[in-house]
């Protein structure tokens, strides 16, 4: 028998149906020389401290750092998990071959490898590697099974990540709880420290402090209204009222003269396809969805075969997807919500000619394990409101990728009163191009994109001529500098993606993804963990640091624990392990050395600092 194992029962049932394993058994399906079974996500975990040494069960500074001589795994303490593992173990021991059908990513690889190790697998193992759960993709995957050994670097990266998180989380949490917690020696209060969560918290705390310590300063803006159009002085802000008044008196009662009228045509390319982070950012901005809610929703759409694999950090498609795009478009053309076809008209516009193939969309060199998130062409039915909103974003972004640029004209008008120059700019859309896909959500119950005219639309200007002159109405307005904005989940995700650096340039931001904090698939969980531990709180869409969160970061002096940049370097090393550019054992050894230094530094602290009420958490 060939044993196939998936990550969830629902996925296993789809695979079993396609393979002809239609007989339902206890914990697996059987038929056509296949047995198809499943896990429930993680069945195994790294051993806990007391599994290595009895004295590690008790929280003691003397036991730190806890560095096991060799890391081991164990079954998670759960009766259902133990029962299912017994089924898997029995199937494995009589298997002639195993096909690993786990989710095609680092975590999916780790889940299945640990189960195989625990069960003591000796037979050959193949890997099913697919980016979509459609019947066609599953069949294609089974005709093109990969060698398990091909994914060894992926497993080593996942294992290194798990061990790194264990080493830092277990040791630093005990260290800081015992040293700085109010109830010493673990009686109740735990200061939770994590490899990714702590630098993420540090970003939020730093922003919170900038806001709390901000002192608004007044400034004055000189403007004038000429022919019902407001022009603003190009000199910028006046820092004193006297300076502003002097400029105001200079222009008062004197004619306003147009000195220049310049028109420039421009074009805006379609937005790139979605990766997980950009989808989470848009869903937070447009619908107020948390990162976790978006991840759960897109995971459901993937499992229902409607969209491709979601836990990705690329916005490109591999070249082999191009021939499948017309079929996907046809599916979108036929898609019906509430009796209307929301995509029919915008897909129809692309009909009758081959879809354009550009490097901005199709670039195999920018795709590693999986491509960008796109629809599969399977017709959606019975979607919840949240599922339809997420699906609608993905569908429209996909269609728009094949549309021409949005073309616009920018008019810049300069004027002068005496020696003071004024300026106004206006944009006019000449051809909506790809924006028609976003600007016309007819028939869709989704909220129209709130960036549909972002950076494009501004009031049309009257026709001005160089040299014309006339009366105007000047104003001097007092304003105040404003503090930085609180993080929202959208802006926090972007900050995590770029290791805390504010990066507007999309190309540079893409290049910095390698050094981001956490993986796209883990960031939502990290943010939720910070909420659960009461280190941060929501205030409408804003994220604020709590007193406890601020106190924790103030107590941690080790840059390795709080620096987004240093954590980003760790992430880069983990990616390099996956790409066979870095040795996994070197990563762990470096972390052990750094951890020993952290423990020694904290133990050498003679202060009596204590952190206030802290929620009880297991490390």
Coordinates of C-alpha atoms in Angstrom, one line a residue, residues 128-142:
X128 CA 3.4 16.2 -3.3
X129 CA 4.1 19.8 -4.0
X130 CA 1.1 21.9 -5.3
X131 CA 0.0 25.6 -5.1
X132 CA -3.7 24.9 -5.6
X133 CA -6.2 22.5 -4.3
X134 CA -8.2 22.1 -7.5
X135 CA -8.7 18.6 -8.8
X136 CA -6.5 19.4 -11.8
X137 CA -3.6 20.7 -9.7
X138 CA -3.8 17.6 -7.4
X139 CA -3.8 15.2 -10.3
X140 CA -0.9 17.1 -11.9
X141 CA 1.0 17.0 -8.6
X142 CA 0.6 13.2 -8.3

